[in-house]
């Protein structure tokens, strides 16, 4: 039996967890942790995630933090039918973990920095913007080369590795306005995953009081502000 509360916000890391829960058909409560109001730094939340970031989860008295760790916990414990994961000990399972770690250690951190330099920075650094956007696009190229070879990242089955990378690729097209025409296999994969009912549902969690579009517009206003500043890079 599960007794799950997901602490989350409408972001690529948050929706990795809600999509996974929806795909597994698990009952759960979603608590909104509004990162635009710094709720993630409050003492009560730091007891669930000492790192002060969303998402985090309680399953009964068990805390789980880091989105990749939440996904692994959920499939280890609840995906007994292997709906969105491979069995440990199989070559496909190792691939699944590799692509999940690719997102956790590569795509997520690099695209987050692209977001920081593009939307949130107090100064304008064209070097920072370019460096992290180029690195993010390079990583999209790595996904593209894998998806030319197999329908999903870890083989013939849609898994948590796909969910993890999907929310970031979707975020890149919506926010950084990446054009996926240079990555046709990635675009096809994104379009297909986007249509899954569990994905559609997971992308609406949690209730924030603002639409995703409104949240994105807040960020894009940040970009206008940054582009209005003088570039501060040293020559
Ligand atoms: N490696 C962490 C990253 C979590 C993370 O950066 N979450 C962002 C939202 S996507 C956040 O909470 N930002 C607020 C902050 O940095 O204080 C994970 O995958 O869970």
XYZ file of C-alpha atoms and ligand atoms in Angstrom:
255
model
C 0.000 0.000 0.000
C 1.229 3.489 -0.804
C 0.700 6.656 1.245
C 2.330 9.150 -1.054
C 2.520 12.935 -0.863
C 4.430 14.665 -3.643
C 5.803 18.135 -2.857
C 6.207 19.829 -6.171
C 5.822 22.744 -8.580
C 5.101 23.048 -12.302
C 8.673 22.585 -13.587
C 10.558 19.904 -15.570
C 11.908 18.265 -12.386
C 8.530 18.408 -10.675
C 6.597 16.916 -13.571
C 9.089 14.037 -13.910
C 7.710 12.823 -10.582
C 4.010 13.505 -11.256
C 4.153 11.851 -14.700
C 5.802 8.771 -13.159
C 3.063 8.555 -10.515
C 0.366 8.976 -13.163
C 1.921 6.339 -15.437
C 1.945 3.874 -12.537
C -1.656 4.741 -11.644
C -0.699 5.275 -8.006
C -2.918 7.301 -5.687
C -1.091 10.340 -4.260
C -1.586 13.801 -2.844
C 0.176 16.713 -4.527
C 1.260 19.600 -2.295
C 2.228 22.829 -4.024
C 5.633 24.178 -3.024
C 5.686 27.572 -4.701
C 9.320 28.154 -5.689
C 8.465 31.698 -6.831
C 7.803 32.386 -3.121
C 10.819 30.406 -1.817
C 8.618 27.900 0.029
C 11.271 25.261 -0.759
C 13.622 26.924 1.784
C 11.175 26.713 4.705
C 12.191 24.582 7.711
C 9.324 22.119 7.339
C 10.316 21.429 3.729
C 14.042 21.106 4.491
C 13.142 18.154 6.712
C 11.825 16.409 3.583
C 14.526 17.661 1.226
C 17.602 19.074 2.997
C 18.659 20.507 -0.378
C 15.664 22.869 -0.467
C 14.489 22.049 -3.977
C 11.446 20.463 -5.532
C 10.388 17.742 -6.067
C 10.406 15.741 -2.843
C 8.139 12.972 -1.677
C 6.901 11.188 1.424
C 5.693 7.618 1.233
C 4.444 7.083 4.759
C 7.423 8.034 6.895
C 9.953 7.442 4.091
C 11.289 10.657 2.560
C 12.683 10.675 -0.987
C 14.357 13.668 -2.609
C 16.043 14.287 -5.991
C 13.733 13.680 -8.936
C 15.785 10.766 -10.306
C 15.771 9.109 -6.911
C 11.981 9.540 -6.685
C 11.561 7.863 -10.079
C 13.824 4.963 -9.121
C 12.081 4.526 -5.764
C 8.668 4.439 -7.431
C 9.557 1.865 -10.072
C 11.581 -0.291 -7.661
C 8.709 -0.460 -5.214
C 5.588 -0.204 -7.351
C 6.321 -1.085 -10.981
C 6.016 -4.822 -10.433
C 4.497 -5.204 -13.912
C 7.448 -3.331 -15.468
C 5.161 -0.832 -17.210
C 7.786 1.925 -17.345
C 10.984 0.217 -16.253
C 13.210 -2.739 -16.982
C 14.052 -5.464 -14.495
C 17.314 -4.986 -12.578
C 20.113 -7.164 -13.898
C 19.082 -6.815 -17.549
C 21.169 -4.894 -20.126
C 18.154 -2.661 -20.782
C 17.973 -1.752 -17.092
C 21.573 -0.581 -17.228
C 20.754 1.520 -20.314
C 17.715 2.950 -18.530
C 19.857 4.037 -15.571
C 22.511 5.480 -17.904
C 19.974 7.701 -19.699
C 18.374 8.717 -16.430
C 21.791 9.757 -15.090
C 22.512 11.547 -18.382
C 19.515 13.751 -17.628
C 20.300 14.155 -13.916
C 23.994 14.933 -14.363
C 23.958 16.562 -17.807
C 20.806 17.809 -19.445
C 19.085 19.029 -16.245
C 22.015 21.018 -14.821
C 23.092 22.463 -18.208
C 19.602 23.504 -19.308
C 18.975 24.942 -15.816
C 22.027 27.148 -16.264
C 20.793 28.169 -19.723
C 17.560 29.195 -17.969
C 19.424 31.088 -15.240
C 21.517 33.125 -17.699
C 18.536 33.667 -20.040
C 15.751 34.490 -17.556
C 16.930 35.098 -13.974
C 20.457 36.571 -13.922
C 20.886 40.019 -12.360
C 23.473 40.807 -15.039
C 23.681 40.083 -18.745
C 26.378 37.635 -19.785
C 26.245 36.733 -23.449
C 29.044 34.244 -22.782
C 26.937 32.456 -20.134
C 23.836 32.430 -22.319
C 25.730 31.065 -25.311
C 27.801 28.541 -23.363
C 24.826 26.847 -21.698
C 22.508 27.033 -24.704
C 25.213 25.474 -26.899
C 25.896 22.760 -24.324
C 22.163 22.020 -23.998
C 21.873 21.727 -27.784
C 24.892 19.430 -27.852
C 23.086 17.181 -25.356
C 19.946 17.249 -27.530
C 22.238 16.009 -30.314
C 23.283 13.071 -28.118
C 19.601 12.206 -27.524
C 18.969 12.548 -31.255
C 21.724 10.074 -32.116
C 20.306 7.521 -29.665
C 16.727 7.992 -30.876
C 17.796 7.420 -34.481
C 18.850 3.944 -33.339
C 15.980 2.958 -31.059
C 12.385 4.150 -30.497
C 13.008 4.937 -26.821
C 16.170 5.843 -24.977
C 16.707 2.445 -23.362
C 15.413 0.284 -26.222
C 11.940 -0.727 -27.323
C 10.108 0.287 -24.161
C 9.117 3.728 -22.837
C 10.677 4.074 -19.385
C 11.510 6.572 -16.663
C 14.599 7.459 -18.737
C 12.273 8.844 -21.427
C 10.090 10.684 -18.907
C 13.129 12.325 -17.302
C 14.547 13.630 -20.571
C 11.144 14.431 -22.097
C 10.134 17.102 -19.554
C 13.407 18.926 -20.175
C 13.181 18.732 -23.975
C 9.600 19.983 -23.754
C 10.765 22.824 -21.483
C 13.532 23.711 -23.940
C 11.103 24.096 -26.807
C 8.559 26.080 -24.789
C 10.913 28.342 -22.858
C 14.231 28.584 -24.660
C 12.244 28.284 -27.898
C 14.503 25.609 -29.353
C 13.522 24.547 -32.835
C 13.594 20.747 -32.979
C 13.685 20.591 -36.780
C 17.435 19.918 -36.547
C 16.607 16.935 -34.282
C 13.872 15.024 -36.190
C 14.032 11.786 -34.162
C 13.903 13.756 -30.918
C 10.920 15.738 -32.202
C 9.035 12.561 -33.149
C 9.783 11.039 -29.718
C 8.688 14.259 -27.937
C 5.455 14.444 -29.945
C 4.586 10.831 -29.206
C 5.301 11.009 -25.471
C 3.392 14.267 -25.168
C 0.196 12.537 -26.280
C 0.176 9.936 -23.512
C -2.772 10.562 -21.160
C -0.606 10.093 -18.046
C 1.855 12.650 -19.394
C -0.920 15.158 -20.119
C -2.203 14.720 -16.568
C 1.237 14.827 -14.927
C 1.993 18.094 -16.716
C -0.906 19.797 -14.882
C 0.340 18.888 -11.377
C 0.359 20.660 -8.978
C -2.322 23.314 -8.853
C -0.351 26.580 -8.742
C -3.071 29.202 -9.088
C -1.351 30.243 -12.324
C -1.323 28.567 -15.733
C 1.895 27.141 -17.109
C 1.726 29.841 -19.763
C 1.582 32.563 -17.098
C 4.617 31.050 -15.352
C 6.487 30.931 -18.657
C 5.549 34.518 -19.414
C 7.057 35.559 -16.060
C 10.313 33.941 -17.132
C 10.207 35.435 -20.593
C 9.750 38.894 -19.056
C 13.036 38.155 -17.279
C 14.684 37.583 -20.633
C 13.481 40.970 -21.928
C 14.943 42.588 -18.805
C 18.312 40.829 -19.292
C 18.519 41.661 -22.992
C 17.846 45.295 -22.080
C 21.050 45.335 -19.976
C 24.551 45.964 -21.222
C 26.570 42.773 -21.716
C 28.975 42.564 -18.756
C 31.449 40.032 -20.181
C 35.071 41.174 -20.181
C 36.674 41.578 -23.604
N 18.780 17.648 -8.965
C 17.511 18.119 -8.428
C 17.254 19.515 -8.954
C 16.002 20.091 -8.343
C 15.795 21.533 -8.770
O 16.718 22.232 -9.196
N 14.544 21.993 -8.660
C 14.224 23.354 -9.010
C 12.936 23.429 -9.821
S 13.079 22.541 -11.341
C 14.029 24.156 -7.736
O 13.532 23.657 -6.751
N 14.424 25.435 -7.787
C 14.294 26.322 -6.680
C 15.615 26.658 -6.048
O 16.666 26.477 -6.712
O 15.632 27.126 -4.914
C 16.410 17.137 -8.854
O 16.528 16.564 -9.930
O 15.441 16.978 -8.097
